Amino acid sequence: MNFLRGVMGGPSAGAQPSGAETIQKLCDRVASSTLLDDRRDAVRALKSLSKKYRLEVGFQAMDHLINVLQTDRSDSEIIGYALDTLFNIVSNDIEEEEQEENSQKQADDLGRQFTEIFIKQQENVTLLLTFLEEFDFQVRWPGVKLLTSLLKQQGPQVQQIILVSPMGVSRLMDLLADSREVIRNDGVLLLQQLTKSNAAIQKIVAFENAFERLLDIVTDEGNSDGGIVVEDCLLLLQNLLKNNNSNQNFFKEGSYIQRMKPWFEVGDDNSGWSAQKVTNLHLMLQLVRVLVSPTNPPGATSSCQKTMFHCGLLQQLCMILMATGVPADILTETINTVSEVIRGCQMNQDYFASVNAPSNPPRSAIVVLLMSMVNERQPFVLRCAVLYCFQCFLYKNQKGQGEIVSTLLPSTIDATGNSVSAGQLLCGGLFSTDSLSNWCAAVALAHALQDNATLKEQLLRVQLATSIGNPPVSLLQQCTNILSQGDKIDRRGSKVQTRVGLLMLLCTWLSDCPIAVTHFLHNSANIPFLTGQIAENLGEEEQLVQGLCALLLGICIYYNDNSLENCRKEKLKQLIEKRIGKENFIEKLGFISKHELYSRAAQKPQPSFSSPDHMMFDHEFTKLVKELEGIITKAIYKSSEEDKQEEEVKKTLEQHDNIVTHYKKVIREQDQHLEELKQKVNTLKSQNEQLQTAVTQQMSQIQQHKDQYNLLKVQLGKDNQHHSAHSDMLQMNGMQPEEISKLRQEIEELKKKHEVLQGQLREKDSVIENMKSLQSETGTTEQSSQITAGLEHGNELHRELEALRIQIQSQSSDISKLQSEKQELLQQMNRASVPALGDSGAVIAAKNSELEGRLLQEIKELKTEAKVLSEEKALLQQHLDSVNSTVAVLQNEKSQLQQEVAESKKEQDDLLVLLADQDQKILALKNKLKELGEPVEDEDDIESGDQGDEDEEEDGEEED
């Protein structure tokens, strides 16, 4: 300790040692001291010297410090000092008062060299990862800072070591769950460095639930109102999502886009935004743009766009767009974000078209944005953002293109002049004296015509009133007039910019539209102007205009339908060859693609320019140039015969395309018709099913009505028969033929009833026989009792049937008596004569009355008996049903019992097999024991012994 006090500044009589000597002594103390306190004090001293003597401590003490990390892990204090010392050696952060001009570069070199020395042994990084698992603040926090500094110095190498280390990334993810904000916040910074430009680590971090934790931190910190921690979390989220399709898909499927909506809830009072809030909101908007960037796969972008609409995120962004008091840079970034959210998504584009600004009267958001675009007092960056928003609104949106162009057509222009339309703003910007407004309006109008031949033809109808008293001119003519006047008009800004914008508009308008080409060629001054511009030798700035003029002239040749005799393809090519030369023409055409600004614009859709002078080319126009350059070159060098052949081929192809289109249309119509027929078939099927159910119900009702009708009819017939028989008996002197026929019918009915009862009796007999056979087959007690009960019931039924038989026999005997009496009466009637009527009248009358009474009595008795028989028949039927159900139950129980018996037999067989195997094993073991000389009792002996014991017990019992 005295030594340390001397080293650390205690008074000494001699000269003070140098810093290198002191560090060497401290390193020796760390290496040789046996006491932990001495080593701890030496490491603390090295930590205090490491900032001032960084180079010396790094070269002399690094190995000793690493050895301390390996050997003294039990003492958290010395580990913390060692980690802090290594951090001071590796880190390039120099205090401001010590920073000089060339010192930063020297510090960077030192940090990189010491980092290489430290990570040369991969075990050192793995050891450092283990310290991050310690909860002790004195160990964990210095470890986080050291690993962050290593990643800053040698990111790819350290990333690879962590990637191959077992659970390396998972250990680092635990830092986000630390309750101490200092460690959690530094953990976010560590993960920022870890995830830079490494897709594999980005995926691991994302699948370790990083999105959930980071979004929770942002919410806890207050979203956009939070501090620097929110900014760090947003930067880490950008690292995880940017150019990583897997993580973007995971973010979307995890429903994390919905959690972004509260970030953009801005109040009415937007004054006094802090710088941190502006930074946070800017990063949040950039994070949204990462998910819907045009460079992402189209399917992923479209899915995120739809999710943002359904969760209300797009609506929230539009509210910021139309709010007042929003800072300019936030407003600009919001416009760019909304642009990419609606780009190519019809649903989002339709919603954006319906958004109105909070003004009186309300105006469309598109109109308000276009007013900012053509206003030269607005910031340049904001005007570029509005142009990008308008381009994204029209991208693959034919409906939106039609709405914009319709505001220029004569039939839709507001005659009152109360409201300003998008078309009027574009025309105003196109013909203003500000060159930047000219360029933006021309590009915007070109996007309204992109890939839409119908709108290109409709735009030819637009007429402009140039001045009072002069006839109106077409929009196409006015564009060419301004283009030809060029330098004569006094403009603010670059004059070349205006001409480039107009030429891009004309090239887009005339491409793939022969009617527009014809209108352009109809003005005799246009071709001489183009050839004159191409043929001149102008400066470098004008070369771009020459190239665009050559492109426009080439479009007039390629898309020429030869409808104008003076401007046929062949004549235009001859004119080029005479006045310009084919090689010179192709060279001037190549000026476009060779220009530096063309290459910049071709990289990405968003117009981003450092200054207004660099605003020359549009991204979509670069695609058009790339497509047409080779086609025009071939068209210039083709001969007239080749042109004719090409025209014939084109006509053939057009005819073929027309035929194909016609058949496609027919097929489409047939498909639609087929779908309609399928729908009709489905509806008819459902109707048919409903009708069938209704018919079934009605049939059942009809059958019920028929049964009721038949019953009523039978009852009515019987009543009529009885009534007629009674009346005939009262008024007849002898038997009438009608009465005889009625008696015969009653006799027949009774015979039929007799036969039916006989059949039922036979059925009951068969049931009883079946039950008897079941009783003989079934072996269980329960079944036999049930069958016996069923048989007793069947015997009762049999007795009832015997009684019914006796009744039927008595009825049949009565019927035979009636028949014999009827025969006697008939014979008497035949014998009787008219003269004898007077003598025997009284006797006959008495007999008739007696016979009438007997017949009526017999008929009544037969009716009552028939009624009783029908009731007994119903009872017998019920008994028969119950017996049948009982038989069915018994049969089921029989089958179950048979199955159980079979299973028990199978189990018994298995047990017998097992017992046989056990006996064999016991016999084998006994033989082995006998071979070894052990006494073994046989089963027979044991059994005999047991039997003897039992006999003795029985004898004792008998004696008792």
mmCIF file of C-alpha atoms in Angstrom, residues 229-405:
data_model
loop_
_atom_site.group_PDB
_atom_site.id
_atom_site.type_symbol
_atom_site.label_atom_id
_atom_site.label_comp_id
_atom_site.label_asym_id
_atom_site.label_seq_id
_atom_site.Cartn_x
_atom_site.Cartn_y
_atom_site.Cartn_z
ATOM 1 C CA VAL A 229 -34.330 6.664 -25.408
ATOM 2 C CA VAL A 230 -37.230 6.740 -27.876
ATOM 3 C CA GLU A 231 -34.852 7.915 -30.581
ATOM 4 C CA ASP A 232 -32.450 5.049 -29.856
ATOM 5 C CA CYS A 233 -35.287 2.494 -29.950
ATOM 6 C CA LEU A 234 -36.515 3.847 -33.289
ATOM 7 C CA LEU A 235 -33.012 3.667 -34.757
ATOM 8 C CA LEU A 236 -32.757 0.048 -33.620
ATOM 9 C CA LEU A 237 -36.152 -0.723 -35.189
ATOM 10 C CA GLN A 238 -34.944 0.773 -38.467
ATOM 11 C CA ASN A 239 -31.862 -1.437 -38.356
ATOM 12 C CA LEU A 240 -34.045 -4.508 -37.872
ATOM 13 C CA LEU A 241 -36.550 -3.682 -40.629
ATOM 14 C CA LYS A 242 -34.642 -1.873 -43.368
ATOM 15 C CA ASN A 243 -33.950 -4.140 -46.369
ATOM 16 C CA ASN A 244 -34.962 -7.209 -44.336
ATOM 17 C CA ASN A 245 -38.044 -8.769 -45.888
ATOM 18 C CA SER A 246 -38.278 -11.543 -43.300
ATOM 19 C CA ASN A 247 -38.385 -9.120 -40.378
ATOM 20 C CA GLN A 248 -40.846 -6.855 -42.200
ATOM 21 C CA ASN A 249 -43.203 -9.782 -42.704
ATOM 22 C CA PHE A 250 -42.795 -10.809 -39.063
ATOM 23 C CA PHE A 251 -43.497 -7.223 -37.960
ATOM 24 C CA LYS A 252 -46.678 -7.110 -40.036
ATOM 25 C CA GLU A 253 -47.946 -10.559 -39.011
ATOM 26 C CA GLY A 254 -47.256 -9.770 -35.359
ATOM 27 C CA SER A 255 -49.791 -6.899 -35.547
ATOM 28 C CA TYR A 256 -47.105 -4.380 -34.634
ATOM 29 C CA ILE A 257 -48.190 -1.928 -37.357
ATOM 30 C CA GLN A 258 -51.387 -1.321 -35.373
ATOM 31 C CA ARG A 259 -49.265 -0.237 -32.401
ATOM 32 C CA MET A 260 -47.700 2.548 -34.465
ATOM 33 C CA LYS A 261 -50.955 4.500 -34.768
ATOM 34 C CA PRO A 262 -50.729 6.242 -31.324
ATOM 35 C CA TRP A 263 -47.353 7.678 -32.335
ATOM 36 C CA PHE A 264 -49.009 10.105 -34.728
ATOM 37 C CA GLU A 265 -51.817 11.376 -32.500
ATOM 38 C CA VAL A 266 -51.017 15.086 -32.636
ATOM 39 C CA GLY A 267 -53.199 17.580 -30.758
ATOM 40 C CA ASP A 268 -54.721 20.804 -32.037
ATOM 41 C CA ASP A 269 -52.065 22.952 -30.408
ATOM 42 C CA ASN A 270 -48.927 22.233 -32.442
ATOM 43 C CA SER A 271 -46.898 25.255 -31.354
ATOM 44 C CA GLY A 272 -43.614 24.921 -29.548
ATOM 45 C CA TRP A 273 -42.467 21.455 -30.555
ATOM 46 C CA SER A 274 -39.225 20.440 -28.860
ATOM 47 C CA ALA A 275 -36.247 19.432 -30.963
ATOM 48 C CA GLN A 276 -36.379 15.903 -29.518
ATOM 49 C CA LYS A 277 -40.055 15.522 -30.454
ATOM 50 C CA VAL A 278 -39.309 16.628 -34.005
ATOM 51 C CA THR A 279 -36.479 14.090 -34.199
ATOM 52 C CA ASN A 280 -38.628 11.293 -32.756
ATOM 53 C CA LEU A 281 -41.550 11.954 -35.103
ATOM 54 C CA HIS A 282 -39.177 12.182 -38.048
ATOM 55 C CA LEU A 283 -37.774 8.732 -37.215
ATOM 56 C CA MET A 284 -41.277 7.332 -36.742
ATOM 57 C CA LEU A 285 -42.283 8.531 -40.195
ATOM 58 C CA GLN A 286 -39.129 7.013 -41.655
ATOM 59 C CA LEU A 287 -39.987 3.705 -39.984
ATOM 60 C CA VAL A 288 -43.375 3.712 -41.718
ATOM 61 C CA ARG A 289 -41.636 4.406 -45.018
ATOM 62 C CA VAL A 290 -39.295 1.455 -44.451
ATOM 63 C CA LEU A 291 -42.330 -0.857 -44.416
ATOM 64 C CA VAL A 292 -43.865 0.536 -47.646
ATOM 65 C CA SER A 293 -40.724 1.433 -49.563
ATOM 66 C CA PRO A 294 -40.993 1.007 -53.370
ATOM 67 C CA THR A 295 -37.816 -1.094 -53.228
ATOM 68 C CA ASN A 296 -39.552 -3.776 -51.116
ATOM 69 C CA PRO A 297 -41.232 -6.773 -52.791
ATOM 70 C CA PRO A 298 -44.587 -5.630 -54.237
ATOM 71 C CA GLY A 299 -46.611 -8.191 -52.316
ATOM 72 C CA ALA A 300 -45.127 -7.230 -48.939
ATOM 73 C CA THR A 301 -45.576 -3.517 -49.639
ATOM 74 C CA SER A 302 -49.196 -3.969 -50.706
ATOM 75 C CA SER A 303 -49.979 -6.013 -47.594
ATOM 76 C CA CYS A 304 -48.490 -3.356 -45.291
ATOM 77 C CA GLN A 305 -50.374 -0.601 -47.137
ATOM 78 C CA LYS A 306 -53.703 -2.371 -46.625
ATOM 79 C CA THR A 307 -52.936 -2.976 -42.953
ATOM 80 C CA MET A 308 -52.110 0.700 -42.454
ATOM 81 C CA PHE A 309 -55.451 1.678 -43.971
ATOM 82 C CA HIS A 310 -57.496 -0.790 -41.930
ATOM 83 C CA CYS A 311 -55.856 0.151 -38.620
ATOM 84 C CA GLY A 312 -56.346 3.884 -39.222
ATOM 85 C CA LEU A 313 -52.671 4.792 -39.594
ATOM 86 C CA LEU A 314 -53.172 6.398 -43.015
ATOM 87 C CA GLN A 315 -56.072 8.462 -41.659
ATOM 88 C CA GLN A 316 -53.866 9.651 -38.789
ATOM 89 C CA LEU A 317 -51.108 10.692 -41.223
ATOM 90 C CA CYS A 318 -53.622 12.633 -43.331
ATOM 91 C CA MET A 319 -54.735 14.475 -40.201
ATOM 92 C CA ILE A 320 -51.128 15.593 -39.622
ATOM 93 C CA LEU A 321 -50.971 16.554 -43.290
ATOM 94 C CA MET A 322 -53.952 18.892 -42.969
ATOM 95 C CA ALA A 323 -53.133 20.179 -39.449
ATOM 96 C CA THR A 324 -51.839 23.681 -38.765
ATOM 97 C CA GLY A 325 -48.678 24.591 -36.913
ATOM 98 C CA VAL A 326 -46.754 21.443 -37.876
ATOM 99 C CA PRO A 327 -43.023 22.110 -38.417
ATOM 100 C CA ALA A 328 -41.978 22.278 -42.079
ATOM 101 C CA ASP A 329 -39.585 19.328 -41.990
ATOM 102 C CA ILE A 330 -42.204 17.119 -40.268
ATOM 103 C CA LEU A 331 -44.818 18.208 -42.810
ATOM 104 C CA THR A 332 -42.453 17.393 -45.669
ATOM 105 C CA GLU A 333 -41.636 13.953 -44.281
ATOM 106 C CA THR A 334 -45.342 13.297 -43.626
ATOM 107 C CA ILE A 335 -46.130 14.076 -47.275
ATOM 108 C CA ASN A 336 -43.413 11.667 -48.397
ATOM 109 C CA THR A 337 -44.746 9.006 -46.006
ATOM 110 C CA VAL A 338 -48.341 9.373 -47.207
ATOM 111 C CA SER A 339 -47.034 9.186 -50.774
ATOM 112 C CA GLU A 340 -45.502 5.755 -50.279
ATOM 113 C CA VAL A 341 -48.439 4.472 -48.222
ATOM 114 C CA ILE A 342 -50.832 5.180 -51.133
ATOM 115 C CA ARG A 343 -48.453 4.355 -54.006
ATOM 116 C CA GLY A 344 -49.980 1.644 -56.205
ATOM 117 C CA CYS A 345 -52.733 0.780 -53.666
ATOM 118 C CA GLN A 346 -56.164 1.570 -55.161
ATOM 119 C CA MET A 347 -57.958 1.495 -51.815
ATOM 120 C CA ASN A 348 -55.556 3.979 -50.207
ATOM 121 C CA GLN A 349 -55.541 6.188 -53.308
ATOM 122 C CA ASP A 350 -59.348 6.375 -53.253
ATOM 123 C CA TYR A 351 -59.289 7.358 -49.601
ATOM 124 C CA PHE A 352 -56.670 10.051 -50.210
ATOM 125 C CA ALA A 353 -58.786 11.493 -53.031
ATOM 126 C CA SER A 354 -61.673 11.879 -50.555
ATOM 127 C CA VAL A 355 -59.635 13.762 -47.926
ATOM 128 C CA ASN A 356 -60.601 17.435 -47.588
ATOM 129 C CA ALA A 357 -58.695 20.263 -45.964
ATOM 130 C CA PRO A 358 -60.384 22.051 -43.026
ATOM 131 C CA SER A 359 -61.169 25.220 -44.985
ATOM 132 C CA ASN A 360 -64.289 27.142 -45.919
ATOM 133 C CA PRO A 361 -65.359 26.086 -48.470
ATOM 134 C CA PRO A 362 -63.680 22.662 -48.016
ATOM 135 C CA ARG A 363 -61.064 21.840 -50.621
ATOM 136 C CA SER A 364 -59.599 18.553 -51.660
ATOM 137 C CA ALA A 365 -56.239 17.685 -50.146
ATOM 138 C CA ILE A 366 -54.879 17.151 -53.665
ATOM 139 C CA VAL A 367 -55.839 20.685 -54.660
ATOM 140 C CA VAL A 368 -54.276 22.151 -51.507
ATOM 141 C CA LEU A 369 -51.045 20.248 -52.129
ATOM 142 C CA LEU A 370 -50.911 21.311 -55.786
ATOM 143 C CA MET A 371 -51.335 24.928 -54.703
ATOM 144 C CA SER A 372 -48.191 24.504 -52.599
ATOM 145 C CA MET A 373 -46.351 22.838 -55.488
ATOM 146 C CA VAL A 374 -46.909 25.681 -57.976
ATOM 147 C CA ASN A 375 -46.297 28.376 -55.340
ATOM 148 C CA GLU A 376 -42.724 29.551 -55.770
ATOM 149 C CA ARG A 377 -42.611 30.957 -52.216
ATOM 150 C CA GLN A 378 -42.850 27.467 -50.705
ATOM 151 C CA PRO A 379 -39.625 25.629 -49.712
ATOM 152 C CA PHE A 380 -38.027 23.608 -52.471
ATOM 153 C CA VAL A 381 -38.026 20.370 -50.415
ATOM 154 C CA LEU A 382 -41.741 20.746 -49.703
ATOM 155 C CA ARG A 383 -42.543 21.263 -53.396
ATOM 156 C CA CYS A 384 -40.575 18.138 -54.291
ATOM 157 C CA ALA A 385 -42.510 16.189 -51.645
ATOM 158 C CA VAL A 386 -45.857 17.382 -53.034
ATOM 159 C CA LEU A 387 -44.813 16.357 -56.552
ATOM 160 C CA TYR A 388 -43.857 12.915 -55.261
ATOM 161 C CA CYS A 389 -47.200 12.625 -53.486
ATOM 162 C CA PHE A 390 -49.069 13.505 -56.687
ATOM 163 C CA GLN A 391 -47.012 10.987 -58.669
ATOM 164 C CA CYS A 392 -47.739 8.245 -56.121
ATOM 165 C CA PHE A 393 -51.445 9.114 -56.191
ATOM 166 C CA LEU A 394 -51.524 8.587 -59.970
ATOM 167 C CA TYR A 395 -49.252 5.504 -60.007
ATOM 168 C CA LYS A 396 -51.279 2.598 -61.462
ATOM 169 C CA ASN A 397 -54.442 4.590 -60.744
ATOM 170 C CA GLN A 398 -56.419 5.026 -63.957
ATOM 171 C CA LYS A 399 -59.412 6.230 -61.974
ATOM 172 C CA GLY A 400 -57.371 9.048 -60.421
ATOM 173 C CA GLN A 401 -55.798 9.891 -63.786
ATOM 174 C CA GLY A 402 -59.259 10.217 -65.311
ATOM 175 C CA GLU A 403 -60.427 12.482 -62.479
ATOM 176 C CA ILE A 404 -57.442 14.822 -62.950
ATOM 177 C CA VAL A 405 -57.775 14.992 -66.743
#
